[in-house]
XYZ file of N, CA and C in Angstrom:
858
model
N -56.853 106.445 -74.016
C -57.541 106.386 -72.731
C -56.664 106.811 -71.578
N -55.345 106.851 -71.770
C -54.451 107.425 -70.767
C -54.413 108.921 -70.996
N -54.783 109.685 -69.979
C -54.863 111.137 -70.126
C -53.680 111.875 -69.518
N -52.865 111.183 -68.721
C -51.711 111.826 -68.116
C -50.998 110.894 -67.168
N -49.898 111.381 -66.613
C -49.187 110.658 -65.564
C -49.719 111.181 -64.236
N -50.523 110.378 -63.549
C -51.160 110.841 -62.323
C -50.133 111.080 -61.228
N -49.241 110.105 -61.007
C -48.201 110.304 -59.996
C -47.080 109.294 -60.164
N -45.973 109.595 -59.529
C -44.859 108.663 -59.409
C -44.670 108.367 -57.932
N -44.205 107.161 -57.626
C -43.986 106.758 -56.240
C -42.487 106.659 -55.982
N -42.051 107.278 -54.886
C -40.660 107.217 -54.446
C -40.626 106.515 -53.099
N -39.887 105.427 -53.005
C -39.735 104.703 -51.746
C -38.662 105.359 -50.892
N -38.914 105.413 -49.599
C -37.936 105.955 -48.660
C -38.034 105.204 -47.345
N -36.950 105.133 -46.620
C -36.963 104.498 -45.309
C -37.291 105.479 -44.197
N -37.251 106.787 -44.498
C -37.494 107.824 -43.495
C -38.430 108.866 -44.086
N -39.729 108.707 -43.851
C -40.724 109.568 -44.485
C -40.597 111.012 -44.012
N -40.213 111.224 -42.747
C -40.095 112.584 -42.222
C -38.962 113.340 -42.903
N -37.806 112.687 -43.011
C -36.657 113.338 -43.645
C -36.914 113.560 -45.131
N -37.518 112.581 -45.787
C -37.785 112.713 -47.220
C -38.771 113.836 -47.491
N -39.822 113.928 -46.673
C -40.804 114.992 -46.863
C -40.168 116.364 -46.669
N -39.322 116.497 -45.663
C -38.643 117.768 -45.426
C -37.723 118.127 -46.587
N -37.014 117.123 -47.126
C -36.093 117.374 -48.234
C -36.845 117.816 -49.485
N -37.961 117.169 -49.783
C -38.717 117.557 -50.975
C -39.446 118.881 -50.778
N -39.817 119.195 -49.552
C -40.391 120.512 -49.295
C -39.358 121.599 -49.596
N -38.106 121.332 -49.244
C -37.029 122.269 -49.568
C -36.794 122.331 -51.073
N -36.742 121.179 -51.720
C -36.487 121.145 -53.159
C -37.585 121.870 -53.927
N -38.834 121.544 -53.630
C -39.947 122.107 -54.385
C -40.298 123.529 -53.964
N -39.945 123.911 -52.731
C -40.457 125.149 -52.120
C -41.978 125.145 -52.160
N -42.533 123.981 -51.886
C -43.979 123.790 -51.833
C -44.278 122.840 -50.672
N -45.407 123.056 -50.025
C -45.765 122.230 -48.877
C -46.437 120.937 -49.338
N -46.328 119.871 -48.553
C -47.078 118.662 -48.886
C -48.561 118.974 -49.026
N -49.211 118.321 -49.976
C -50.633 118.542 -50.207
C -51.501 117.514 -49.496
N -50.893 116.383 -49.097
C -51.689 115.282 -48.549
C -50.770 114.373 -47.737
N -51.244 113.925 -46.592
C -50.530 112.936 -45.777
C -51.541 111.888 -45.315
N -51.165 110.632 -45.455
C -52.050 109.596 -44.921
C -51.254 108.333 -44.628
N -51.847 107.481 -43.810
C -51.243 106.190 -43.464
C -52.279 105.095 -43.675
N -51.802 103.934 -44.077
C -52.685 102.792 -44.277
C -52.086 101.804 -45.237
N -52.596 100.577 -45.211
C -52.096 99.517 -46.087
C -50.585 99.348 -45.958
N -50.095 99.436 -44.714
C -48.693 99.147 -44.453
C -47.712 100.250 -44.781
N -48.206 101.477 -45.009
C -47.283 102.540 -45.428
C -47.742 103.903 -44.934
N -46.754 104.781 -44.711
C -46.986 106.214 -44.561
C -46.751 106.855 -45.924
N -47.575 107.854 -46.254
C -47.456 108.519 -47.549
C -47.516 110.029 -47.379
N -46.677 110.710 -48.132
C -46.706 112.164 -48.215
C -46.719 112.525 -49.695
N -47.696 113.348 -50.095
C -47.867 113.689 -51.503
C -47.602 115.171 -51.736
N -46.834 115.441 -52.790
C -46.631 116.797 -53.294
C -47.294 116.861 -54.669
N -48.304 117.695 -54.801
C -49.004 117.816 -56.080
C -48.620 119.128 -56.742
N -47.978 119.006 -57.906
C -47.538 120.160 -58.675
C -48.567 120.450 -59.762
N -48.204 121.268 -60.733
C -49.192 121.739 -61.700
C -49.665 120.653 -62.660
N -48.894 119.589 -62.842
C -49.319 118.570 -63.807
C -49.207 117.134 -63.315
N -48.718 116.901 -62.115
C -48.619 115.539 -61.599
C -48.293 115.594 -60.108
N -48.182 114.418 -59.500
C -47.935 114.303 -58.064
C -46.735 113.394 -57.820
N -45.932 113.757 -56.825
C -44.891 112.873 -56.326
C -45.365 112.319 -54.981
N -45.387 111.004 -54.872
C -45.822 110.333 -53.647
C -44.632 109.672 -52.973
N -44.319 110.123 -51.766
C -43.303 109.478 -50.949
C -43.968 108.368 -50.137
N -43.318 107.221 -50.071
C -43.897 106.091 -49.356
C -42.834 105.417 -48.495
N -43.190 105.127 -47.243
C -42.299 104.428 -46.313
C -43.111 103.360 -45.582
N -42.474 102.240 -45.202
C -43.216 101.189 -44.506
C -43.691 101.637 -43.130
N -44.870 101.121 -42.740
C -45.428 101.427 -41.419
C -46.105 100.167 -40.886
N -45.733 99.773 -39.677
C -46.354 98.610 -39.061
C -45.609 97.331 -39.379
N -46.250 96.215 -39.049
C -45.606 94.910 -39.194
C -46.424 93.934 -40.023
N -47.476 94.417 -40.679
C -48.323 93.489 -41.423
C -47.696 93.131 -42.764
N -48.414 92.325 -43.524
C -47.875 91.831 -44.798
C -47.625 92.971 -45.785
N -48.530 93.950 -45.815
C -48.354 95.077 -46.735
C -47.095 95.873 -46.398
N -46.857 96.103 -45.095
C -45.651 96.821 -44.685
C -44.397 96.042 -45.046
N -44.472 94.737 -44.914
C -43.304 93.911 -45.230
C -42.981 93.952 -46.721
N -44.014 94.058 -47.554
C -43.762 94.175 -48.995
C -42.997 95.457 -49.306
N -43.369 96.541 -48.626
C -42.651 97.809 -48.844
C -41.208 97.687 -48.362
N -41.008 97.051 -47.197
C -39.646 96.857 -46.688
C -38.826 95.991 -47.644
N -39.443 94.945 -48.166
C -38.726 94.070 -49.100
C -38.317 94.831 -50.354
N -39.197 95.726 -50.820
C -38.853 96.525 -51.992
C -37.678 97.441 -51.700
N -37.632 98.009 -50.490
C -36.501 98.854 -50.112
C -35.211 98.057 -50.058
N -35.293 96.829 -49.543
C -34.097 95.980 -49.473
C -33.635 95.614 -50.882
N -34.588 95.293 -51.750
C -34.256 94.826 -53.099
C -33.713 95.937 -53.985
N -34.375 97.099 -53.976
C -34.010 98.148 -54.922
C -33.477 99.423 -54.281
N -33.593 99.521 -52.949
C -33.126 100.720 -52.281
C -34.100 101.871 -52.447
N -33.761 103.028 -51.868
C -34.601 104.203 -52.009
C -34.596 104.692 -53.454
N -35.687 105.318 -53.843
C -35.733 105.892 -55.178
C -37.056 105.635 -55.872
N -37.092 105.928 -57.158
C -38.298 105.752 -57.958
C -38.736 104.293 -57.972
N -40.023 104.069 -57.694
C -40.517 102.697 -57.582
C -41.601 102.359 -58.593
N -42.436 103.331 -58.979
C -43.527 102.986 -59.892
C -44.090 104.235 -60.560
N -44.823 103.990 -61.655
C -45.553 105.012 -62.379
C -47.033 104.708 -62.277
N -47.852 105.752 -62.154
C -49.295 105.563 -62.150
C -49.912 106.503 -63.180
N -50.512 105.916 -64.212
C -51.127 106.697 -65.278
C -52.592 106.951 -64.957
N -53.095 108.062 -65.476
C -54.474 108.452 -65.222
C -55.340 108.168 -66.444
N -56.566 107.729 -66.191
C -57.521 107.445 -67.252
C -58.846 108.112 -66.917
N -59.644 108.389 -67.942
C -60.991 108.905 -67.700
C -62.049 107.802 -67.797
N -61.602 106.565 -68.042
C -62.527 105.428 -68.107
C -61.753 104.164 -67.748
N -61.680 103.859 -66.458
C -60.836 102.748 -66.012
C -61.367 101.406 -66.499
N -62.691 101.279 -66.642
C -63.243 100.029 -67.133
C -62.814 99.750 -68.564
N -62.904 100.760 -69.409
C -62.495 100.601 -70.799
C -61.001 100.357 -70.901
N -60.223 101.080 -70.084
C -58.781 100.882 -70.092
C -58.420 99.483 -69.612
N -59.108 98.994 -68.596
C -58.839 97.636 -68.095
C -59.065 96.607 -69.199
N -60.136 96.757 -69.956
C -60.395 95.820 -71.051
C -59.303 95.890 -72.104
N -58.819 97.101 -72.384
C -57.729 97.237 -73.363
C -56.447 96.583 -72.847
N -56.104 96.825 -71.584
C -54.901 96.224 -71.012
C -54.994 94.700 -71.053
N -56.178 94.188 -70.815
C -56.377 92.740 -70.850
C -56.191 92.198 -72.267
N -56.765 92.884 -73.247
C -56.615 92.449 -74.641
C -55.158 92.479 -75.080
N -54.395 93.413 -74.539
C -52.990 93.561 -74.927
C -52.059 92.715 -74.064
N -52.640 91.769 -73.325
C -51.899 90.807 -72.484
C -51.000 91.482 -71.457
N -51.454 92.612 -70.913
C -50.718 93.259 -69.826
C -51.202 92.778 -68.457
N -52.128 91.839 -68.466
C -52.568 91.107 -67.273
C -52.949 92.032 -66.112
N -53.918 92.902 -66.313
C -54.287 93.822 -65.232
C -55.014 93.108 -64.097
N -54.772 93.580 -62.877
C -55.514 93.082 -61.723
C -56.954 93.591 -61.796
N -57.882 92.952 -61.100
C -59.254 93.482 -61.058
C -59.260 94.925 -60.561
N -60.162 95.731 -61.082
C -60.275 97.124 -60.659
C -60.721 97.173 -59.197
N -60.003 97.944 -58.396
C -60.321 98.091 -56.972
C -60.708 99.534 -56.682
N -61.596 99.731 -55.709
C -61.957 101.068 -55.258
C -61.137 101.408 -54.020
N -60.526 102.580 -54.034
C -59.590 102.982 -52.983
C -60.025 104.333 -52.427
N -59.831 104.510 -51.135
C -60.122 105.799 -50.499
C -58.949 106.200 -49.621
N -58.678 107.497 -49.554
C -57.596 108.032 -48.732
C -58.115 109.227 -47.954
N -57.689 109.338 -46.684
C -58.085 110.468 -45.844
C -56.838 111.254 -45.433
N -56.880 112.564 -45.664
C -55.762 113.419 -45.282
C -55.728 113.586 -43.770
N -54.536 113.355 -43.181
C -54.421 113.386 -41.721
C -54.672 114.772 -41.139
N -54.328 115.819 -41.871
C -54.470 117.170 -41.332
C -55.890 117.705 -41.460
N -56.475 117.591 -42.646
C -57.777 118.207 -42.900
C -58.952 117.268 -42.688
N -58.707 115.967 -42.742
C -59.792 115.007 -42.669
C -60.522 114.817 -43.989
N -60.099 115.527 -45.036
C -60.715 115.386 -46.356
C -60.437 113.997 -46.919
N -61.307 113.535 -47.795
C -61.127 112.220 -48.398
C -61.070 112.332 -49.919
N -60.341 111.424 -50.504
C -60.285 111.256 -51.951
C -60.541 109.788 -52.260
N -61.208 109.525 -53.365
C -61.448 108.144 -53.771
C -61.156 107.984 -55.257
N -60.787 106.783 -55.633
C -60.472 106.498 -57.023
C -60.610 105.002 -57.276
N -60.596 104.647 -58.552
C -60.603 103.255 -58.982
C -59.248 102.962 -59.610
N -58.706 101.782 -59.318
C -57.314 101.522 -59.687
C -57.135 100.085 -60.149
N -56.210 99.919 -61.095
C -55.745 98.590 -61.463
C -54.235 98.641 -61.634
N -53.634 97.473 -61.701
C -52.186 97.374 -61.863
C -51.882 96.336 -62.922
N -50.950 96.644 -63.820
C -50.504 95.684 -64.820
C -49.466 94.751 -64.206
N -49.316 93.573 -64.801
C -48.292 92.631 -64.346
C -46.920 93.196 -64.685
N -46.029 93.236 -63.701
C -44.720 93.863 -63.897
C -43.911 93.159 -64.975
N -44.038 91.833 -65.077
C -43.284 91.131 -66.121
C -43.791 91.497 -67.513
N -45.038 91.986 -67.617
C -45.589 92.371 -68.906
C -45.237 93.809 -69.280
N -44.789 94.601 -68.306
C -44.422 95.997 -68.562
C -42.913 96.189 -68.469
N -42.179 95.122 -68.795
C -40.720 95.156 -68.898
C -40.042 95.573 -67.599
N -40.637 95.170 -66.462
C -39.995 95.397 -65.174
C -40.367 96.690 -64.497
N -41.130 97.568 -65.162
C -41.572 98.825 -64.559
C -42.933 98.590 -63.900
N -43.022 98.892 -62.609
C -44.309 98.769 -61.914
C -45.240 99.876 -62.403
N -46.379 99.478 -62.976
C -47.324 100.437 -63.541
C -48.710 100.249 -62.959
N -49.295 101.358 -62.517
C -50.665 101.399 -62.040
C -51.461 102.333 -62.954
N -52.773 102.185 -62.899
C -53.670 103.009 -63.705
C -54.873 103.344 -62.836
N -55.306 104.604 -62.845
C -56.430 104.966 -61.990
C -57.348 105.966 -62.670
N -58.562 106.003 -62.142
C -59.555 107.003 -62.512
C -59.999 107.679 -61.224
N -59.777 108.983 -61.132
C -60.098 109.719 -59.910
C -61.447 110.409 -60.021
N -62.128 110.550 -58.876
C -63.405 111.245 -58.859
C -63.213 112.754 -58.900
N -62.150 113.262 -58.260
C -61.903 114.703 -58.255
C -60.415 114.962 -58.122
N -60.024 116.205 -58.359
C -58.616 116.576 -58.337
C -58.078 116.601 -56.907
N -56.802 116.301 -56.773
C -56.132 116.490 -55.487
C -55.877 117.979 -55.249
N -55.748 118.394 -53.999
C -55.334 119.779 -53.736
C -53.883 119.986 -54.149
N -53.575 121.175 -54.627
C -52.208 121.510 -55.030
C -51.341 121.805 -53.811
N -50.060 121.547 -53.947
C -49.101 121.924 -52.918
C -48.896 123.441 -52.949
N -49.026 124.057 -51.793
C -48.912 125.521 -51.697
C -47.460 125.940 -51.886
N -47.237 126.959 -52.685
C -45.883 127.478 -52.909
C -45.447 128.323 -51.730
N -44.203 128.116 -51.307
C -43.701 128.777 -50.101
C -42.837 129.990 -50.401
N -42.226 130.036 -51.592
C -41.320 131.135 -51.909
C -41.120 131.195 -53.412
N -40.559 132.293 -53.934
C -40.197 132.342 -55.351
C -39.158 131.258 -55.664
N -39.074 130.908 -56.932
C -38.114 129.882 -57.332
C -38.589 128.475 -57.046
N -39.901 128.289 -56.885
C -40.432 126.955 -56.613
C -40.451 126.112 -57.883
N -40.570 124.804 -57.692
C -40.747 123.889 -58.823
C -42.186 124.013 -59.296
N -42.387 124.110 -60.603
C -43.742 124.312 -61.113
C -44.413 123.008 -61.544
N -43.675 122.109 -62.192
C -44.295 120.926 -62.783
C -43.218 119.911 -63.135
N -43.643 118.695 -63.476
C -42.702 117.714 -64.007
C -42.500 117.984 -65.493
N -41.265 117.877 -65.958
C -40.982 117.990 -67.389
C -40.953 116.603 -68.029
N -40.176 115.689 -67.446
C -40.178 114.312 -67.952
C -39.664 113.338 -66.910
N -40.064 112.090 -67.055
C -39.563 110.989 -66.252
C -38.808 110.062 -67.195
N -37.684 109.510 -66.731
C -36.786 108.763 -67.602
C -36.863 107.269 -67.303
N -37.022 106.493 -68.380
C -36.997 105.029 -68.315
C -35.819 104.555 -69.154
N -34.930 103.747 -68.568
C -33.799 103.176 -69.301
C -34.171 101.786 -69.771
N -33.859 101.474 -71.025
C -34.204 100.178 -71.589
C -33.015 99.558 -72.308
N -32.972 98.233 -72.283
C -31.968 97.504 -73.059
C -32.505 97.116 -74.437
N -33.804 97.261 -74.637
C -34.432 96.866 -75.899
C -35.382 97.982 -76.346
N -34.873 98.965 -77.095
C -35.705 100.116 -77.451
C -36.902 99.771 -78.328
N -36.790 98.749 -79.142
C -37.913 98.400 -80.005
C -39.089 97.879 -79.186
N -38.815 97.026 -78.218
C -39.894 96.514 -77.378
C -40.448 97.613 -76.473
N -39.576 98.482 -75.993
C -40.044 99.598 -75.176
C -40.938 100.521 -75.998
N -40.568 100.786 -77.244
C -41.385 101.630 -78.114
C -42.755 101.001 -78.341
N -42.769 99.687 -78.509
C -44.045 98.989 -78.699
C -44.915 99.089 -77.451
N -44.293 99.013 -76.260
C -45.055 99.084 -75.016
C -45.678 100.469 -74.830
N -44.851 101.519 -74.882
C -45.354 102.853 -74.567
C -46.168 103.454 -75.709
N -45.809 103.124 -76.935
C -46.537 103.662 -78.074
C -47.741 102.840 -78.467
N -47.500 101.647 -79.013
C -48.598 100.843 -79.551
C -49.532 100.309 -78.473
N -48.990 99.839 -77.341
C -49.837 99.177 -76.350
C -50.477 100.159 -75.368
N -49.692 101.084 -74.832
C -50.269 102.059 -73.911
C -50.903 103.243 -74.635
N -50.560 103.419 -75.890
C -51.201 104.452 -76.694
C -50.667 105.854 -76.496
N -49.432 105.997 -75.968
C -48.850 107.327 -75.829
C -48.291 107.783 -77.180
N -48.359 109.076 -77.427
C -47.935 109.642 -78.707
C -46.422 109.824 -78.729
N -45.754 109.174 -79.689
C -44.304 109.353 -79.811
C -44.013 110.709 -80.438
N -43.350 111.572 -79.670
C -43.043 112.918 -80.133
C -41.647 113.023 -80.731
N -40.761 112.087 -80.396
C -39.379 112.158 -80.864
C -38.759 110.776 -80.810
N -37.958 110.450 -81.816
C -37.151 109.230 -81.822
C -35.828 109.599 -82.480
N -34.790 109.743 -81.666
C -33.529 110.280 -82.182
C -32.353 109.517 -81.593
N -31.335 109.303 -82.411
C -30.107 108.641 -81.955
C -28.931 109.580 -82.120
N -27.961 109.436 -81.199
C -26.762 110.268 -81.227
C -25.605 109.410 -80.725
N -24.425 109.501 -81.359
C -23.307 108.640 -80.950
C -22.853 108.852 -79.511
N -23.089 110.034 -78.953
C -22.627 110.313 -77.588
C -23.616 109.890 -76.519
N -24.924 110.084 -76.772
C -25.890 109.777 -75.714
C -26.927 108.746 -76.105
N -26.725 108.068 -77.226
C -27.567 106.928 -77.558
C -28.892 107.312 -78.184
N -29.884 106.462 -77.973
C -31.197 106.660 -78.576
C -32.173 107.217 -77.535
N -32.903 108.244 -77.930
C -33.913 108.853 -77.071
C -35.262 108.756 -77.766
N -36.281 108.354 -77.020
C -37.653 108.359 -77.511
C -38.508 109.116 -76.511
N -39.252 110.082 -77.000
C -40.130 110.884 -76.154
C -41.574 110.511 -76.441
N -42.312 110.171 -75.383
C -43.732 109.842 -75.509
C -44.536 110.863 -74.712
N -45.435 111.558 -75.388
C -46.267 112.552 -74.706
C -47.268 111.871 -73.787
N -47.380 112.438 -72.590
C -48.324 111.901 -71.613
C -48.933 113.093 -70.877
N -50.034 113.619 -71.428
C -50.570 114.859 -70.888
C -49.580 115.987 -71.093
N -49.284 116.707 -70.010
C -48.400 117.874 -70.082
C -46.966 117.532 -69.691
N -46.528 116.312 -69.997
C -45.144 115.940 -69.728
C -44.741 114.814 -70.667
N -43.502 114.369 -70.506
C -42.926 113.372 -71.410
C -42.446 112.161 -70.615
N -42.714 110.976 -71.144
C -42.028 109.767 -70.694
C -40.863 109.571 -71.656
N -39.643 109.739 -71.154
C -38.447 109.639 -71.987
C -37.848 108.245 -71.825
N -37.726 107.535 -72.930
C -37.143 106.198 -72.919
C -35.757 106.287 -73.542
N -34.737 105.823 -72.823
C -33.361 105.962 -73.277
C -32.702 104.600 -73.460
N -31.853 104.525 -74.477
C -31.027 103.340 -74.706
C -29.599 103.817 -74.879
N -28.730 103.437 -73.971
C -27.360 103.946 -73.974
C -26.544 103.333 -75.104
N -25.561 104.100 -75.647
C -24.726 103.569 -76.726
C -23.792 102.493 -76.219
N -23.331 101.659 -77.160
C -22.346 100.637 -76.815
C -22.938 99.419 -76.157
N -24.277 99.354 -76.071
C -24.936 98.199 -75.487
C -25.449 97.327 -76.622
N -24.695 96.298 -76.961
C -25.099 95.422 -78.044
C -26.338 94.637 -77.642
N -27.184 94.376 -78.615
C -28.451 93.711 -78.333
C -28.255 92.195 -78.332
N -27.477 91.723 -77.372
C -27.373 90.283 -77.167
C -28.654 89.808 -76.517
N -28.906 88.512 -76.573
C -30.159 87.990 -76.021
C -30.262 88.278 -74.533
N -29.145 88.140 -73.795
C -29.202 88.357 -72.353
C -29.444 89.826 -72.028
N -28.785 90.716 -72.797
C -28.959 92.134 -72.523
C -30.355 92.608 -72.901
N -30.879 92.137 -74.019
C -32.191 92.555 -74.470
C -33.282 92.141 -73.499
N -33.045 91.073 -72.759
C -34.046 90.602 -71.814
C -33.940 91.287 -70.454
N -32.933 92.117 -70.256
C -32.799 92.826 -68.978
C -34.004 93.730 -68.762
N -34.507 93.833 -67.544
C -35.679 94.672 -67.302
C -35.366 96.150 -67.495
N -36.396 96.900 -67.870
C -36.262 98.349 -67.928
C -36.137 98.886 -66.499
N -35.636 100.113 -66.378
C -35.448 100.727 -65.052
C -35.916 102.174 -65.077
N -36.517 102.602 -63.977
C -36.822 104.018 -63.803
C -35.537 104.726 -63.409
N -35.133 105.736 -64.196
C -33.807 106.318 -63.995
C -33.806 107.695 -63.362
N -34.850 108.477 -63.518
C -34.799 109.800 -62.923
C -35.946 110.683 -63.364
N -35.953 111.902 -62.823
C -37.014 112.870 -63.093
C -36.389 114.224 -63.409
N -37.009 114.939 -64.335
C -36.660 116.333 -64.617
C -37.873 117.191 -64.276
N -37.634 118.218 -63.438
C -38.697 119.135 -63.010
C -38.521 120.487 -63.676
N -39.628 121.166 -63.960
C -39.587 122.494 -64.583
C -39.530 123.598 -63.529
N -38.805 124.655 -63.866
C -38.799 125.877 -63.069
C -38.981 127.055 -64.014
N -39.511 128.152 -63.479
C -39.724 129.339 -64.310
C -38.471 130.208 -64.382
N -37.682 130.227 -63.299
C -36.481 131.066 -63.226
C -35.387 130.235 -62.576
N -34.527 129.641 -63.390
C -33.562 128.687 -62.860
C -32.491 129.374 -62.009
N -32.194 130.627 -62.287
C -31.221 131.336 -61.456
C -31.768 131.563 -60.047
N -33.048 131.933 -59.960
C -33.677 132.112 -58.649
C -33.747 130.774 -57.900
N -34.067 129.706 -58.615
C -34.137 128.390 -57.978
C -32.767 127.942 -57.504
N -31.741 128.182 -58.320
C -30.376 127.819 -57.952
C -29.961 128.557 -56.677
N -30.207 129.862 -56.632
C -29.830 130.641 -55.450
C -30.578 130.162 -54.215
N -31.853 129.856 -54.364
C -32.648 129.386 -53.230
C -32.119 128.056 -52.691
N -31.796 127.126 -53.576
C -31.332 125.813 -53.142
C -29.932 125.884 -52.520
N -29.070 126.692 -53.087
C -27.727 126.870 -52.502
C -27.848 127.437 -51.093
N -28.720 128.437 -50.915
C -28.912 129.039 -49.593
C -29.470 128.029 -48.595
N -30.222 127.042 -49.090
C -30.807 126.018 -48.219
C -29.842 124.863 -47.947
N -28.651 124.918 -48.544
C -27.662 123.870 -48.305
C -27.811 122.639 -49.179
N -28.604 122.741 -50.251
C -28.771 121.615 -51.172
C -27.589 121.591 -52.141
N -27.058 120.406 -52.403
C -25.923 120.250 -53.319
C -26.442 120.257 -54.747
N -26.139 121.313 -55.487
C -26.581 121.439 -56.874
C -25.406 121.822 -57.755
N -25.519 121.498 -59.039
C -24.488 121.880 -60.002
C -24.669 123.337 -60.395
N -23.720 123.833 -61.154
C -23.910 125.142 -61.773
C -24.975 125.033 -62.871
N -25.586 126.153 -63.178
C -26.556 126.189 -64.273
C -25.800 126.091 -65.596
N -26.321 125.283 -66.508
C -25.656 125.080 -67.796
C -26.696 125.048 -68.924
N -26.219 125.131 -70.145
C -27.098 125.071 -71.302
C -27.614 123.651 -71.485
N -28.899 123.519 -71.721
C -29.502 122.208 -71.905
C -29.318 121.683 -73.313
N -29.654 120.401 -73.502
C -29.551 119.787 -74.821
C -30.550 120.411 -75.799
N -31.746 120.681 -75.320
C -32.761 121.292 -76.176
C -32.461 122.777 -76.316
N -32.448 123.301 -77.540
C -32.114 124.718 -77.745
C -32.986 125.637 -76.894
N -32.311 126.596 -76.252
C -33.018 127.587 -75.466
C -33.273 127.204 -74.025
N -32.946 125.960 -73.644
C -33.186 125.533 -72.265
C -31.931 125.707 -71.419
N -32.138 125.852 -70.112
C -31.045 125.888 -69.141
C -31.370 124.891 -68.045
N -30.345 124.165 -67.582
C -30.584 123.069 -66.654
C -29.568 123.079 -65.523
N -29.891 122.349 -64.457
C -28.925 122.069 -63.398
C -29.289 120.749 -62.748
N -28.286 120.114 -62.158
C -28.464 118.825 -61.506
C -28.580 119.021 -60.003
N -29.510 118.286 -59.386
C -29.649 118.281 -57.933
C -28.980 117.017 -57.407
N -28.000 117.171 -56.514
C -27.177 116.038 -56.084
C -27.526 115.523 -54.691
N -28.421 116.186 -53.994
C -28.778 115.735 -52.643
C -30.248 116.043 -52.384
N -30.806 115.377 -51.368
C -32.169 115.682 -50.957
C -33.247 115.198 -51.892
N -33.003 114.078 -52.587
C -33.999 113.565 -53.536
C -34.384 112.120 -53.253
N -33.994 111.570 -52.111
C -34.296 110.172 -51.757
C -33.818 109.187 -52.820
N -32.637 109.466 -53.347
C -32.035 108.537 -54.303
C -32.529 108.664 -55.728
N -33.317 109.684 -56.042
C -33.841 109.863 -57.403
C -32.922 110.811 -58.180
N -32.247 110.350 -59.249
C -31.479 111.275 -60.089
C -32.396 112.391 -60.574
N -31.989 113.637 -60.334
C -32.915 114.763 -60.515
C -32.258 115.899 -61.285
N -32.983 116.389 -62.271
C -32.560 117.521 -63.094
C -33.650 118.581 -63.029
N -33.259 119.850 -63.032
C -34.195 120.965 -63.135
C -33.964 121.669 -64.462
N -35.051 122.086 -65.110
C -34.929 122.736 -66.414
C -35.795 123.989 -66.449
N -35.234 125.026 -67.048
C -36.013 126.206 -67.415
C -36.302 126.070 -68.889
N -37.579 125.871 -69.259
C -37.909 125.662 -70.675
C -37.518 126.836 -71.542
N -37.459 126.587 -72.852
C -36.999 127.606 -73.798
C -37.921 128.821 -73.819
N -39.219 128.597 -73.662
C -40.139 129.704 -73.512
C -40.858 129.469 -72.203
N -40.174 129.904 -71.108
C -40.520 129.525 -69.752
C -41.985 129.716 -69.421
N -42.472 128.812 -68.589
C -43.837 128.869 -68.105
C -43.832 129.578 -66.780
N -44.527 130.663 -66.694
C -44.477 131.483 -65.515
C -45.070 130.824 -64.296
N -44.628 131.314 -63.142
C -45.158 130.851 -61.884
C -46.411 131.622 -61.521
């Protein structure tokens, strides 16, 4: 019933600076801007998912919750939102699997520039039941508008989002058996630990367990963490040149772990999100 990763939420204390930085990184314009429920939001919608920047606005209780989250965890990845084509059926499944979903709510958003509206139905699982990762689930009435590409070398899509876990067996049970994502890979290596890839539409939820972490009771109970995002590009050399010219701190292009891929690390302008760019082995054109 989960058809894809609808969006990820990135918390920031400065929505204007964050939006400008991601516009530079993606070479794509924001697709949606709105304010409400204690927050300003700027959305970048790529070919397979959306990145939502969120900053506190106002002094009400909702705004204070966003501020408290910034104080507690700092800027960076805050939550995952999965997409469903039947939120009622998914809600019943989440309830049966003791993920303690909130009642389904109807939500509407209006774009500040165009005045267009979007509506969807949404629920949220209990964070303690999802191993510390904030997870939302929604069913949308229609697609969001795509972010317009501004220049060659733009980011095309998300490749994968990374979740770090202290207990890979429980994480595998959550993403595979309970959420129903298809496990595409389960591999261990002495240098980089255990990797599990779960297909989620046209991208991967990558669950990692670092080596040398013994499964003591205290460590196994540590919450999972959102660790970073990898974005796809069609021509990594063009993207590298564009970002260097824009003053973004990036690494040199290097060979990726997966045969035929080339990658680089983005070290600035990501609002605290560890970020990797990859040119797939059989690149997807722009």
